[in-house]
Short mmCIF file of C-alpha atoms in Angstrom, two decimals:
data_model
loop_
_atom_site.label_atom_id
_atom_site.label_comp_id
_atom_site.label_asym_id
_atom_site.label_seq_id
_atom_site.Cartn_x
_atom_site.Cartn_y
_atom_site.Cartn_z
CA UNK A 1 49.66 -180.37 -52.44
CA UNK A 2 47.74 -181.58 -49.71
CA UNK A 3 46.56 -180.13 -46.78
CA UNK A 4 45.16 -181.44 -43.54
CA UNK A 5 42.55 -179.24 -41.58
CA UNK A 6 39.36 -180.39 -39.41
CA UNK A 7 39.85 -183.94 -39.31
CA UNK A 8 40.13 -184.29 -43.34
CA UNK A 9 42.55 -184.02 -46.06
CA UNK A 10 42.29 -181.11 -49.08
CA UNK A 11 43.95 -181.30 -52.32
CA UNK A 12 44.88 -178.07 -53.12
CA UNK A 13 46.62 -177.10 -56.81
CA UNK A 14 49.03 -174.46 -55.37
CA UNK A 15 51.22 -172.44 -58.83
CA UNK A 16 52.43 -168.97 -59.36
CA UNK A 17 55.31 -166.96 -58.14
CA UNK A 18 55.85 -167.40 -54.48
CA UNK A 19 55.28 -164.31 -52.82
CA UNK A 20 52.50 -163.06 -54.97
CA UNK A 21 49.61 -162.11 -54.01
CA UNK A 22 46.97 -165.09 -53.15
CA UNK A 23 44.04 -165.59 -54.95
CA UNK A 24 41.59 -169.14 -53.51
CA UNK A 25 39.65 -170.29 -56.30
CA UNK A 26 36.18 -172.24 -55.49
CA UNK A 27 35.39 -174.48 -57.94
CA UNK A 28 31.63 -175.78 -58.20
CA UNK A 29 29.75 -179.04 -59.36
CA UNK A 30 30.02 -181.52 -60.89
CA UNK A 31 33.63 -179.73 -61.99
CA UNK A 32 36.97 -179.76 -59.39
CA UNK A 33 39.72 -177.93 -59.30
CA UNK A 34 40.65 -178.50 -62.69
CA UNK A 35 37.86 -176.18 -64.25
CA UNK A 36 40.19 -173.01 -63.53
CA UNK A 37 43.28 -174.63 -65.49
CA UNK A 38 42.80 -172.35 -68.42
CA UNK A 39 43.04 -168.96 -66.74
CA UNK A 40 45.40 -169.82 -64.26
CA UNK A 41 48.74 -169.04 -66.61
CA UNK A 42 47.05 -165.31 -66.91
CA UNK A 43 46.72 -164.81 -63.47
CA UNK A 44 50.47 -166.34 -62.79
CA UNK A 45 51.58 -164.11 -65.51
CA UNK A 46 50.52 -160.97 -63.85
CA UNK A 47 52.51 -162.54 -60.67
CA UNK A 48 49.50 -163.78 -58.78
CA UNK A 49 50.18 -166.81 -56.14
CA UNK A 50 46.43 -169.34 -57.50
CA UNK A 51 45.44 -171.51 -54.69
CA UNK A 52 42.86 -173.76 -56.59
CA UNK A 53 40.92 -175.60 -53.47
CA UNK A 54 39.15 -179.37 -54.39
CA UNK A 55 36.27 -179.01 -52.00
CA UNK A 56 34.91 -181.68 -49.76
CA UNK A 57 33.01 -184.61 -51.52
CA UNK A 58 35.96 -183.70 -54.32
CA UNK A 59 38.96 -184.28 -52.69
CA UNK A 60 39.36 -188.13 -51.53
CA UNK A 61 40.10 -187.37 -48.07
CA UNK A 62 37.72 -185.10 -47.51
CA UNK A 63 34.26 -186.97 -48.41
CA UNK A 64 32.15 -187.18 -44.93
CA UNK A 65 29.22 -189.43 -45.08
CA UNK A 66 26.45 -187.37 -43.20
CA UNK A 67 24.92 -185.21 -45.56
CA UNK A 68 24.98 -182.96 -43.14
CA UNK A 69 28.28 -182.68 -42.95
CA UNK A 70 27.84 -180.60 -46.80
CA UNK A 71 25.74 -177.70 -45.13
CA UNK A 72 27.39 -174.65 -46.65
CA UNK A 73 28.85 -173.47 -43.08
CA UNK A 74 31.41 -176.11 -43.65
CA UNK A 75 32.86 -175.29 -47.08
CA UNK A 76 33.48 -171.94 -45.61
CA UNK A 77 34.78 -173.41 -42.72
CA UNK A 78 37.01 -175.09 -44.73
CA UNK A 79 38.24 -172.33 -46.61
CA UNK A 80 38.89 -169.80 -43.98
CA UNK A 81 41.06 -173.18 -42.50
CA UNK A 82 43.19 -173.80 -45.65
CA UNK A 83 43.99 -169.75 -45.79
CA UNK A 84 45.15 -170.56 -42.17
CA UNK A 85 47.35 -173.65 -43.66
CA UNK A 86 48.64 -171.83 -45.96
CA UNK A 87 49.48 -168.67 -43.92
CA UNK A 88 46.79 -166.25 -45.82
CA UNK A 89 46.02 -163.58 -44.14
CA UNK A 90 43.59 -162.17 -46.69
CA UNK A 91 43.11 -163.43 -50.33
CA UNK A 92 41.42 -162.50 -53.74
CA UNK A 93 38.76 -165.14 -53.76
CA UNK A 94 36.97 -166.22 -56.95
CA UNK A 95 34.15 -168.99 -56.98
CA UNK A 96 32.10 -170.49 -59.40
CA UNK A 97 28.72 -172.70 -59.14
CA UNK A 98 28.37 -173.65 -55.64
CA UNK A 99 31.96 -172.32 -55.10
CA UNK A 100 30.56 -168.69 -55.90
CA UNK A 101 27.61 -169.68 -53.07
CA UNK A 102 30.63 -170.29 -50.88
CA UNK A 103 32.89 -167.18 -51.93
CA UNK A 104 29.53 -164.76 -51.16
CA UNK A 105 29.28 -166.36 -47.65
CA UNK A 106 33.12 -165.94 -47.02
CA UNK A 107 33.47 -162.26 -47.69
CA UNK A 108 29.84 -161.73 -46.21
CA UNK A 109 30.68 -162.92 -42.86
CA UNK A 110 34.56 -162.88 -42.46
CA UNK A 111 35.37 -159.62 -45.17
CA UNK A 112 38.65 -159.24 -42.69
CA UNK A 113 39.81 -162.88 -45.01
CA UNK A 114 38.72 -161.37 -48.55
CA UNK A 115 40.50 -158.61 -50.47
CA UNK A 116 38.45 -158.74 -53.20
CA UNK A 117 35.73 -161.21 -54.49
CA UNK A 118 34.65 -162.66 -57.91
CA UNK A 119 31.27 -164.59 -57.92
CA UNK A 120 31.07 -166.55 -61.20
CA UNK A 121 27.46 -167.27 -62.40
CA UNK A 122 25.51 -168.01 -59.00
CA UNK A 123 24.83 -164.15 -57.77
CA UNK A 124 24.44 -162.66 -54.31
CA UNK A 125 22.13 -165.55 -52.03
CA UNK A 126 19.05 -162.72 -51.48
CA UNK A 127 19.27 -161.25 -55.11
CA UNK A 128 18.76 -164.90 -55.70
CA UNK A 129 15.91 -166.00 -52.93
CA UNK A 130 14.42 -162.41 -54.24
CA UNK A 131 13.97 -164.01 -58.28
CA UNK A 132 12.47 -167.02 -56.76
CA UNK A 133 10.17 -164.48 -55.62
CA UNK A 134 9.15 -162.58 -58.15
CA UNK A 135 10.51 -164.56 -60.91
CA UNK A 136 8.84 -168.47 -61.92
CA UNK A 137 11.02 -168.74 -64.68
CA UNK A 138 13.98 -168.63 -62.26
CA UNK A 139 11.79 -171.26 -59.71
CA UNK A 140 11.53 -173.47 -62.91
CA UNK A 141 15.45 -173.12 -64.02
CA UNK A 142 16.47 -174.52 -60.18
CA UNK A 143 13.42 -177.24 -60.57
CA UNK A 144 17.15 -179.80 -61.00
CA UNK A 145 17.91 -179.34 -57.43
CA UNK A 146 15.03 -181.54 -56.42
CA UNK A 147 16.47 -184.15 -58.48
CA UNK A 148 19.70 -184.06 -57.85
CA UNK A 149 18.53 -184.20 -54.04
CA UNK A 150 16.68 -187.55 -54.92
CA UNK A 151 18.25 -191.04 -53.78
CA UNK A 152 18.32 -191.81 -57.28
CA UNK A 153 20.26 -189.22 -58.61
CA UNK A 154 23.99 -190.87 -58.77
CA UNK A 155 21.96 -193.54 -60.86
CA UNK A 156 20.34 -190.97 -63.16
CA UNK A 157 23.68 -189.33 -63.73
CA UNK A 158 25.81 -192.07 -64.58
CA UNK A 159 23.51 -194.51 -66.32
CA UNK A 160 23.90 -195.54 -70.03
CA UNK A 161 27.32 -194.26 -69.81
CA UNK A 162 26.66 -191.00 -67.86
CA UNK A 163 24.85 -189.79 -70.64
CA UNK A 164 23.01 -187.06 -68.37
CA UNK A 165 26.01 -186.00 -67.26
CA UNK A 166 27.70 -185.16 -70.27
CA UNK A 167 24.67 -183.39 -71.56
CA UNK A 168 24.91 -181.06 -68.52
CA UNK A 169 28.31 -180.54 -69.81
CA UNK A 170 27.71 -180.81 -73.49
CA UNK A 171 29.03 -176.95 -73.72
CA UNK A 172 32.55 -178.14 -72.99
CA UNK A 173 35.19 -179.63 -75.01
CA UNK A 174 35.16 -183.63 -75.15
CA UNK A 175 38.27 -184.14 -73.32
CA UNK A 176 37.02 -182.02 -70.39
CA UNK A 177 33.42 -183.38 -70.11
CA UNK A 178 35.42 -186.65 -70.13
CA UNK A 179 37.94 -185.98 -67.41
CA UNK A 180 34.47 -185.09 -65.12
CA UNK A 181 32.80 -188.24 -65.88
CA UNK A 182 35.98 -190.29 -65.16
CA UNK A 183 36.14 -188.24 -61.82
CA UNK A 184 32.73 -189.06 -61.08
CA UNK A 185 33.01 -192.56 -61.51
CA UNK A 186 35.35 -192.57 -58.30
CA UNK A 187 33.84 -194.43 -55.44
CA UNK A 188 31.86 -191.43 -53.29
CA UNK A 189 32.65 -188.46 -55.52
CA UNK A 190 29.66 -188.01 -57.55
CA UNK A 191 27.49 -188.18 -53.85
CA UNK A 192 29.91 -186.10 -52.36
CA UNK A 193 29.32 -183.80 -54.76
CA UNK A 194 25.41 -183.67 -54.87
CA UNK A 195 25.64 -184.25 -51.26
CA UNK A 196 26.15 -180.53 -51.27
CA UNK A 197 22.02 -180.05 -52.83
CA UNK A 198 21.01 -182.92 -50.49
CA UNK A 199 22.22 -180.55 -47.28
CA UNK A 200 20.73 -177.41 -48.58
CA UNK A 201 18.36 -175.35 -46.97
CA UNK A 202 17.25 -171.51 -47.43
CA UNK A 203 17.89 -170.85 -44.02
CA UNK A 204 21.88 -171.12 -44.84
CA UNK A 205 22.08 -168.28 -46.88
CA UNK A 206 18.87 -166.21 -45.67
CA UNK A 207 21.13 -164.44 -43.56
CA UNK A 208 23.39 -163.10 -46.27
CA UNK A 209 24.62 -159.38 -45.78
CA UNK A 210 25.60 -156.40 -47.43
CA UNK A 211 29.41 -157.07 -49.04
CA UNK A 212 31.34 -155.04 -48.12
CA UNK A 213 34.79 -156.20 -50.32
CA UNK A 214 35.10 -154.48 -53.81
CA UNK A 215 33.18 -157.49 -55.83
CA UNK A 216 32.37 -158.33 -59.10
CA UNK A 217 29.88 -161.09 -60.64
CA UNK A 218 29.97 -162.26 -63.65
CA UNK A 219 26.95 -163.58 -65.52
CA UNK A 220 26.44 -165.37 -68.75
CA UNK A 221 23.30 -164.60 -70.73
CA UNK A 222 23.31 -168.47 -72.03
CA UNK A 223 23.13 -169.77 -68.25
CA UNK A 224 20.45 -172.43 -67.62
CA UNK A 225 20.54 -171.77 -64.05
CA UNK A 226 20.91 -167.82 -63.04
CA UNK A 227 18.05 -165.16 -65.13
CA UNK A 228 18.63 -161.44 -65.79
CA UNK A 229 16.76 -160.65 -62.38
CA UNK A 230 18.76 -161.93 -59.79
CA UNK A 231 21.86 -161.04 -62.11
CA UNK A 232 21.10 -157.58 -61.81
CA UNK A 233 19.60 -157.21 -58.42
CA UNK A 234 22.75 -158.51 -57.18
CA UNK A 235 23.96 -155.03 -56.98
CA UNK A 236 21.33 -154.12 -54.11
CA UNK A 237 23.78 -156.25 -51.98
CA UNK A 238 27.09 -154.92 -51.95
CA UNK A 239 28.00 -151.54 -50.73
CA UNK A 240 32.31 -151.84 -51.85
CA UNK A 241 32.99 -150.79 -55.71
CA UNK A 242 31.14 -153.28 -57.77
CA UNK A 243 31.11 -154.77 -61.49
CA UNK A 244 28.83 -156.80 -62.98
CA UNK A 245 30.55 -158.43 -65.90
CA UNK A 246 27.47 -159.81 -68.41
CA UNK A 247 28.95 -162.28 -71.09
CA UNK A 248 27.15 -163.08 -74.75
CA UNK A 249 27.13 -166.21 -75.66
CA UNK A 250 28.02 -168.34 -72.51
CA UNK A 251 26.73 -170.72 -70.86
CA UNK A 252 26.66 -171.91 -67.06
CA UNK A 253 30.19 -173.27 -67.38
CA UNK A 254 32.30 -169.52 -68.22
CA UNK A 255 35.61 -170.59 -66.60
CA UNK A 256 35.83 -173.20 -68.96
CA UNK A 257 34.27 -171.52 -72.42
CA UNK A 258 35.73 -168.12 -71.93
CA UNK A 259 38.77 -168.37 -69.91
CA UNK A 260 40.31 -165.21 -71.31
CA UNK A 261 37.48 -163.15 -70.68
CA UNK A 262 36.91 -164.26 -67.00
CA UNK A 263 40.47 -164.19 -66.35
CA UNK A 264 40.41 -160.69 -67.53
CA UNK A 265 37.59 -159.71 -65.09
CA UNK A 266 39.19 -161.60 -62.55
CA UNK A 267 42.52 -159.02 -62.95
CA UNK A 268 40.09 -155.99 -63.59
CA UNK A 269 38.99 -156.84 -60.07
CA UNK A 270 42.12 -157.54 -57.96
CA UNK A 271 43.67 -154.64 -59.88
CA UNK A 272 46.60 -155.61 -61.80
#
């Protein structure tokens, strides 16, 4: 379906029972909606209503050109405006990448929207700022966000047949890491998408409270991106009933590698 909030237009992959309770799924880069396909039917099957959200720079009508215009107040601006759309009062919310960054923020500032959250591989923002702290193996495992801020990044991505790209991907299955380079071959999708690391700045999530929605992260102990620090630190930052769920033998990309197992925590979570 489609949905038109704020002056642009969302794809949103809507399935489920009608009636059930809603759960808004956050994908994260360089993925869409798509990356939650395979634990949707276990979430449908415990009668769950799966809103799974393109975000802007992802959905065609929703791809600003000011960079600007990707600052992270927007997404969840976005989100809280789709969950009006749609008539959700409150929903389970699970994110993953920069969707997790998003999901944090949402229950963070407006926990009246969020029944329960799941944060998928990016942890809490300050558990996070602290490892850059303390942590220079965590400041080296971000050191990609300077280049995927760079001019030349689209370039670097998609040259000699987006060979960069599909080793960020190489985890994944060659139809999938296929279906994201086709995606970001589409005329201002793949800057859209990094147009998200272009707008970033500290100061967007220095102000990151206490949660106080019953949470749960889950980390991967094969992630590139997120170390064991901020993983477990991300505790100090929610107050509700908390989980963290620590996988073996996953990388960055868990919705995708171990569907069944996220899926699972996802349930675990929203309590069903």
């Amino acid at each position: 379906m489609e949905i038109k909030t704020r002056g642009l237009t969302f794809e949103v992959s809507a399935g489920g029972p009608e009636g059930g309770d809603s759960v808004l799924l956050l994908h994260g880069f360089p993925q869409d909606n798509r990356e939650f396909d395979r634990i949707l039917p276990y979430l449908h099957e415990k009668g769950l209503r799966t809103y799974a959200l393109n975000q802007r720079g992802y959905s065609p009508g929703a791809r600003p050109r000011d960079v600007d215009a990707y600052r992270l107040r927007e997404a969840v601006a976005d989100a809280l405006a789709v969950l009006d759309e749609l008539g959700v009062e409150r929903a389970h919310v699970v994110g993953h990448d920069w969707g997790a960054q998003v999901a944090w923020l949402l229950a963070a500032h407006h926990p009246d929207r969020v029944r329960t959250l799941t944060a998928v591989s990016v942890p809490h923002p300050r558990a996070l700022m602290l490892a850059l702290r303390v942590r220079p193996s965590q400041k080296a495992r971000l050191a990609y966000f300077q280049v995927f801020r760079s001019p030349r990044a689209e370039g670097l991505l998609l040259g000699r047949d987006a060979a960069v790209l599909r080793w960020m991907l190489r985890p994944l299955v060659a139809e999938r890491v296929q279906r994201y380079v086709d995606a970001a071959r589409e005329p201002g999708r793949l800057t859209g998408g990094l147009n998200w690391y272009r707008a970033f700045t500290t100061d967007q999530i220095a102000g990151t409270g206490v949660i106080t929605v019953p949470t749960t992260y889950v980390w991967s102990d094969r992630d590139g991106v997120v170390g064991l620090t901020a993983a477990l630190r991300t505790a100090d930052w929610v107050s509700a009933d908390y989980q963290l769920v620590a996988m073996r033998g996953v990388s960055h990309w868990i919705p995708e590698e171990a569907p069944r197992e996220l899926a699972d925590a996802v349930l675990r979570r929203i309590g069903v």
